Amino acid sequence: MIAIARTAALLGIEAVPVSLEVDLARSGMPAFTLVGLAEGAVREAKERVLSALKNAGHRLPPARITVNLAPADLRKEGSAYDLPLALGLLAAAEELDAERLEGWMLAGELSLDGRIGPVPGVLPLAMAAREQGCKGVIVPAENAAEAAVAQGVDVFGAATLAEAVGIVSGALSPRAVQVDVEALWAEQEAAAGDYSEVKGQDHAKRAIEIAAAGGHNLLFVGPPGSGKTMLAQRIPTVLPPLSFDEALEVTKIYSVAGMLPRETALIVRRPFRPPHHTISDAGLIGGGANPRPGEVSLAHRGVLFLDELPEFKKHVLEVLRQPLEDGRVTISRAALSLTYPSDFMLVAAMNPCPCGYLTDDRHECTCQPLAIARYRSRISGPLMDRIDLQVEVPAVPYDDLKAPRGSRDSAAMRQGILKVRAIQAERYKGLRIRLNSELTGAALECWCQVGEAEQRFLGQAVHRLGLSARAYTRVLRIARTIADLEDAEAIGIGHLAEAINFRTMDRVNPPGA
């Protein structure tokens, strides 16, 4: 008899429906054959599933079993196929009504005693089940809340194989898992840290306000102990809250990567990812033998913070170019090509020289000019051009340190940022542009027009500082955001001057100096 159980395979962050066609023939020599591009963990499912069935009290007759995972040209990996395989075998052996199995989407890893363990990628699976019009989804109990976030399809959590069989057969009638999505935003923990805790650094806070308002990338340059990391860690506190669709997108990435905390049904706060400088290129952008999302995708809709930027391997930094420009990462292999979203705000920090004290009046720099040049050359020009704001963060004076609070807090900064985000949403309505940082080509010419006086000022700055074409574009985008913060329709010389002032690295060695 042939029975069909349904599940889904992960392709990037999307789930593709997969059918397990189980044929159990009682004639011929007993055998178990699994076909359909099954990878290691799926091939091993036979031993886990047969032991789980036996220990759960089910006895399969001696038979020739063939299992086809369709579509056969799609690679299947992971242990989520255990549960649908077990129920498919029971239906093929007529221990479970095959008709009752129709319409269910299943996923779960079986232990040898029949317990069902959690698996990654349950949220995309539930969303695929909703789109396919399935009557229900059965997933591990630990993943049930995550799957229920998809809404529009009944989700049931099962802790054991016996429970899953009972739900499908109708012997058990549990209530579908419900998640109050609105309450997730209301009950989220208060954001960690506030800019009122950062003493001084008003210039850096202004840069953060501009960067967050327009979605610009940001680099802090300053001596050790000047507060670069503190400034970066608090950026999510001033960013606009995630929309429900954005939260779903972020949660899908963490679900596929197997990094969604068990107690978290939906990620409702913008991610902040600070990878160590020893990370590999595959760890940063994703990939590997079994491709997984990298740090740039885990930072999607949030902040990617690269501390000690020159300490990262140069070839690792160079792979950032595509995600910074396109907002996505494409990983190509011989058998498949995967795309992961990676629309993030890049924030980096570095010392001005190897010893760190080149710009610190209180410490003497011991670095030779050649060493400083070699240190800075670890960051290529094309990558530096893609960082819009390059901000000097000096050591904090004692008078600022003894002050009880910083001059600006996160709430005040967020208010201006939300206002500018609303301006951009209205301005770019109907266009494939969300933020000023995305302006290019005709859109840049349309929304960043400047007068003759401003053109002359900008031309002089480009000549004296040796700005590249990409840096010139960055200056115009930043000036557009600064003008929006001041409710100005037109970009003025003051806006351009402030934007150029935030190109610190361009002013280190200007032509003719």
mmCIF file of C-alpha atoms in Angstrom, residues 215-399:
data_model
loop_
_atom_site.group_PDB
_atom_site.id
_atom_site.type_symbol
_atom_site.label_atom_id
_atom_site.label_comp_id
_atom_site.label_asym_id
_atom_site.label_seq_id
_atom_site.Cartn_x
_atom_site.Cartn_y
_atom_site.Cartn_z
ATOM 1 C CA GLY A 215 19.661 54.121 7.026
ATOM 2 C CA HIS A 216 23.318 55.087 6.491
ATOM 3 C CA ASN A 217 26.373 53.008 7.397
ATOM 4 C CA LEU A 218 28.626 54.366 10.136
ATOM 5 C CA LEU A 219 32.262 54.120 11.246
ATOM 6 C CA PHE A 220 33.628 55.300 14.610
ATOM 7 C CA VAL A 221 37.322 56.202 14.751
ATOM 8 C CA GLY A 222 38.803 56.902 18.169
ATOM 9 C CA PRO A 223 41.208 55.819 20.914
ATOM 10 C CA PRO A 224 40.487 52.934 23.308
ATOM 11 C CA GLY A 225 37.987 53.809 26.025
ATOM 12 C CA SER A 226 36.313 56.640 24.130
ATOM 13 C CA GLY A 227 32.938 54.871 24.120
ATOM 14 C CA LYS A 228 32.727 53.514 20.567
ATOM 15 C CA THR A 229 31.212 50.189 21.618
ATOM 16 C CA MET A 230 28.760 51.835 24.041
ATOM 17 C CA LEU A 231 27.564 54.118 21.264
ATOM 18 C CA ALA A 232 27.091 51.219 18.848
ATOM 19 C CA GLN A 233 25.286 48.926 21.299
ATOM 20 C CA ARG A 234 22.562 51.520 21.883
ATOM 21 C CA ILE A 235 21.703 52.137 18.242
ATOM 22 C CA PRO A 236 18.780 49.642 18.266
ATOM 23 C CA THR A 237 17.174 51.751 21.002
ATOM 24 C CA VAL A 238 16.653 54.649 18.577
ATOM 25 C CA LEU A 239 15.651 52.664 15.480
ATOM 26 C CA PRO A 240 11.943 52.466 14.569
ATOM 27 C CA PRO A 241 10.160 49.359 15.880
ATOM 28 C CA LEU A 242 9.842 46.373 13.568
ATOM 29 C CA SER A 243 6.602 45.980 11.658
ATOM 30 C CA PHE A 244 4.871 42.581 11.865
ATOM 31 C CA ASP A 245 6.059 41.612 8.370
ATOM 32 C CA GLU A 246 9.641 42.621 9.231
ATOM 33 C CA ALA A 247 9.463 40.665 12.496
ATOM 34 C CA LEU A 248 8.268 37.584 10.586
ATOM 35 C CA GLU A 249 11.138 37.952 8.132
ATOM 36 C CA VAL A 250 13.737 38.239 10.898
ATOM 37 C CA THR A 251 12.222 35.339 12.835
ATOM 38 C CA LYS A 252 12.304 33.121 9.729
ATOM 39 C CA ILE A 253 16.039 33.703 9.392
ATOM 40 C CA TYR A 254 16.708 32.777 13.016
ATOM 41 C CA SER A 255 14.366 29.790 12.714
ATOM 42 C CA VAL A 256 16.189 28.460 9.642
ATOM 43 C CA ALA A 257 19.558 29.025 11.332
ATOM 44 C CA GLY A 258 18.351 27.117 14.425
ATOM 45 C CA MET A 259 19.101 30.174 16.591
ATOM 46 C CA LEU A 260 15.590 31.153 17.665
ATOM 47 C CA PRO A 261 15.408 30.991 21.491
ATOM 48 C CA ARG A 262 12.943 28.334 22.610
ATOM 49 C CA GLU A 263 10.968 30.817 24.710
ATOM 50 C CA THR A 264 10.708 33.266 21.784
ATOM 51 C CA ALA A 265 7.801 32.881 19.369
ATOM 52 C CA LEU A 266 8.555 36.035 17.388
ATOM 53 C CA ILE A 267 11.561 38.371 17.346
ATOM 54 C CA VAL A 268 10.121 41.847 17.875
ATOM 55 C CA ARG A 269 13.325 43.808 18.504
ATOM 56 C CA ARG A 270 15.838 44.768 15.858
ATOM 57 C CA PRO A 271 18.869 42.440 15.892
ATOM 58 C CA PHE A 272 22.311 43.596 16.987
ATOM 59 C CA ARG A 273 25.069 41.253 15.827
ATOM 60 C CA PRO A 274 28.705 41.844 16.940
ATOM 61 C CA PRO A 275 30.800 39.047 15.336
ATOM 62 C CA HIS A 276 34.400 38.610 16.506
ATOM 63 C CA HIS A 277 37.164 39.690 14.137
ATOM 64 C CA THR A 278 38.337 36.066 13.739
ATOM 65 C CA ILE A 279 35.147 35.168 11.836
ATOM 66 C CA SER A 280 35.465 33.478 8.431
ATOM 67 C CA ASP A 281 33.890 34.729 5.231
ATOM 68 C CA ALA A 282 31.340 31.875 5.353
ATOM 69 C CA GLY A 283 30.481 32.805 8.934
ATOM 70 C CA LEU A 284 29.976 36.424 7.931
ATOM 71 C CA ILE A 285 27.908 36.124 4.762
ATOM 72 C CA GLY A 286 26.689 32.523 5.094
ATOM 73 C CA GLY A 287 27.450 29.291 3.287
ATOM 74 C CA GLY A 288 29.330 26.182 4.313
ATOM 75 C CA ALA A 289 28.899 22.552 3.271
ATOM 76 C CA ASN A 290 25.244 22.781 4.329
ATOM 77 C CA PRO A 291 24.529 26.484 3.651
ATOM 78 C CA ARG A 292 23.260 28.507 6.582
ATOM 79 C CA PRO A 293 22.577 32.230 7.058
ATOM 80 C CA GLY A 294 25.635 34.237 8.102
ATOM 81 C CA GLU A 295 25.970 37.215 10.407
ATOM 82 C CA VAL A 296 24.902 39.678 7.713
ATOM 83 C CA SER A 297 21.568 37.842 7.440
ATOM 84 C CA LEU A 298 21.179 37.439 11.198
ATOM 85 C CA ALA A 299 21.552 41.240 11.338
ATOM 86 C CA HIS A 300 18.760 41.713 8.764
ATOM 87 C CA ARG A 301 16.591 44.747 9.643
ATOM 88 C CA GLY A 302 19.016 45.530 12.460
ATOM 89 C CA VAL A 303 22.649 46.408 13.116
ATOM 90 C CA LEU A 304 25.855 44.573 12.187
ATOM 91 C CA PHE A 305 28.642 45.851 14.435
ATOM 92 C CA LEU A 306 32.245 45.172 13.422
ATOM 93 C CA ASP A 307 34.506 46.211 16.287
ATOM 94 C CA GLU A 308 38.251 46.597 15.601
ATOM 95 C CA LEU A 309 37.497 46.731 11.868
ATOM 96 C CA PRO A 310 41.133 46.528 10.619
ATOM 97 C CA GLU A 311 41.622 43.291 12.603
ATOM 98 C CA PHE A 312 39.165 41.444 10.353
ATOM 99 C CA LYS A 313 40.778 39.488 7.531
ATOM 100 C CA LYS A 314 40.820 41.610 4.404
ATOM 101 C CA HIS A 315 39.145 39.001 2.195
ATOM 102 C CA VAL A 316 36.387 38.658 4.807
ATOM 103 C CA LEU A 317 35.645 42.385 4.699
ATOM 104 C CA GLU A 318 35.596 42.379 0.910
ATOM 105 C CA VAL A 319 32.671 39.939 0.801
ATOM 106 C CA LEU A 320 30.558 42.625 2.477
ATOM 107 C CA ARG A 321 30.338 44.568 -0.766
ATOM 108 C CA GLN A 322 27.412 42.652 -2.286
ATOM 109 C CA PRO A 323 25.140 42.667 0.788
ATOM 110 C CA LEU A 324 25.883 46.352 1.421
ATOM 111 C CA GLU A 325 24.823 47.251 -2.114
ATOM 112 C CA ASP A 326 22.035 44.740 -2.784
ATOM 113 C CA GLY A 327 20.547 44.013 0.651
ATOM 114 C CA ARG A 328 20.812 40.286 0.015
ATOM 115 C CA VAL A 329 23.400 37.507 -0.234
ATOM 116 C CA THR A 330 23.456 34.900 -2.978
ATOM 117 C CA ILE A 331 25.323 31.670 -2.239
ATOM 118 C CA SER A 332 25.958 29.530 -5.303
ATOM 119 C CA ARG A 333 26.852 25.870 -5.229
ATOM 120 C CA ALA A 334 27.057 23.257 -7.976
ATOM 121 C CA ALA A 335 23.633 21.845 -7.149
ATOM 122 C CA LEU A 336 21.752 24.945 -5.982
ATOM 123 C CA SER A 337 21.772 28.686 -5.460
ATOM 124 C CA LEU A 338 20.377 30.226 -2.261
ATOM 125 C CA THR A 339 19.517 33.839 -1.473
ATOM 126 C CA TYR A 340 19.340 35.193 2.067
ATOM 127 C CA PRO A 341 18.113 38.715 2.926
ATOM 128 C CA SER A 342 20.762 40.978 4.462
ATOM 129 C CA ASP A 343 19.363 44.495 4.680
ATOM 130 C CA PHE A 344 21.271 45.787 7.693
ATOM 131 C CA MET A 345 22.869 48.939 9.029
ATOM 132 C CA LEU A 346 26.650 48.512 9.163
ATOM 133 C CA VAL A 347 28.322 50.078 12.188
ATOM 134 C CA ALA A 348 32.078 49.653 12.589
ATOM 135 C CA ALA A 349 34.719 50.893 15.019
ATOM 136 C CA MET A 350 38.481 51.205 14.794
ATOM 137 C CA ASN A 351 41.449 52.875 16.424
ATOM 138 C CA PRO A 352 43.159 55.689 14.494
ATOM 139 C CA CYS A 353 46.472 53.781 14.572
ATOM 140 C CA PRO A 354 47.858 50.429 15.812
ATOM 141 C CA CYS A 355 48.525 51.710 19.348
ATOM 142 C CA GLY A 356 45.241 53.603 19.348
ATOM 143 C CA TYR A 357 46.430 56.977 20.650
ATOM 144 C CA LEU A 358 47.130 59.016 17.493
ATOM 145 C CA THR A 359 44.228 61.404 18.199
ATOM 146 C CA ASP A 360 44.435 61.279 22.015
ATOM 147 C CA ASP A 361 46.049 64.370 23.585
ATOM 148 C CA ARG A 362 46.557 62.547 26.885
ATOM 149 C CA HIS A 363 48.663 59.691 25.505
ATOM 150 C CA GLU A 364 51.637 59.728 23.186
ATOM 151 C CA CYS A 365 51.332 57.762 19.949
ATOM 152 C CA THR A 366 54.301 55.431 19.378
ATOM 153 C CA CYS A 367 53.383 54.400 15.833
ATOM 154 C CA GLN A 368 55.521 55.147 12.807
ATOM 155 C CA PRO A 369 53.795 56.723 9.753
ATOM 156 C CA LEU A 370 54.390 53.565 7.724
ATOM 157 C CA ALA A 371 52.741 51.440 10.426
ATOM 158 C CA ILE A 372 49.733 53.771 10.507
ATOM 159 C CA ALA A 373 49.401 53.648 6.716
ATOM 160 C CA ARG A 374 49.671 49.840 6.732
ATOM 161 C CA TYR A 375 47.066 49.612 9.505
ATOM 162 C CA ARG A 376 44.539 51.727 7.625
ATOM 163 C CA SER A 377 45.223 50.023 4.319
ATOM 164 C CA ARG A 378 43.660 46.848 5.721
ATOM 165 C CA ILE A 379 40.341 48.485 4.859
ATOM 166 C CA SER A 380 40.045 48.834 1.101
ATOM 167 C CA GLY A 381 38.957 52.053 -0.560
ATOM 168 C CA PRO A 382 35.829 50.517 -2.134
ATOM 169 C CA LEU A 383 34.662 49.263 1.260
ATOM 170 C CA MET A 384 35.408 52.590 2.953
ATOM 171 C CA ASP A 385 33.421 54.366 0.230
ATOM 172 C CA ARG A 386 30.403 52.267 1.188
ATOM 173 C CA ILE A 387 30.511 53.601 4.753
ATOM 174 C CA ASP A 388 28.565 56.848 4.627
ATOM 175 C CA LEU A 389 29.529 58.484 7.918
ATOM 176 C CA GLN A 390 33.085 58.284 9.263
ATOM 177 C CA VAL A 391 33.082 59.887 12.691
ATOM 178 C CA GLU A 392 35.944 60.777 14.987
ATOM 179 C CA VAL A 393 35.202 59.796 18.592
ATOM 180 C CA PRO A 394 37.693 61.572 20.898
ATOM 181 C CA ALA A 395 38.526 60.618 24.479
ATOM 182 C CA VAL A 396 35.856 61.893 26.888
ATOM 183 C CA PRO A 397 36.925 64.991 28.896
ATOM 184 C CA TYR A 398 36.748 64.778 32.684
ATOM 185 C CA ASP A 399 34.045 67.463 32.879
#
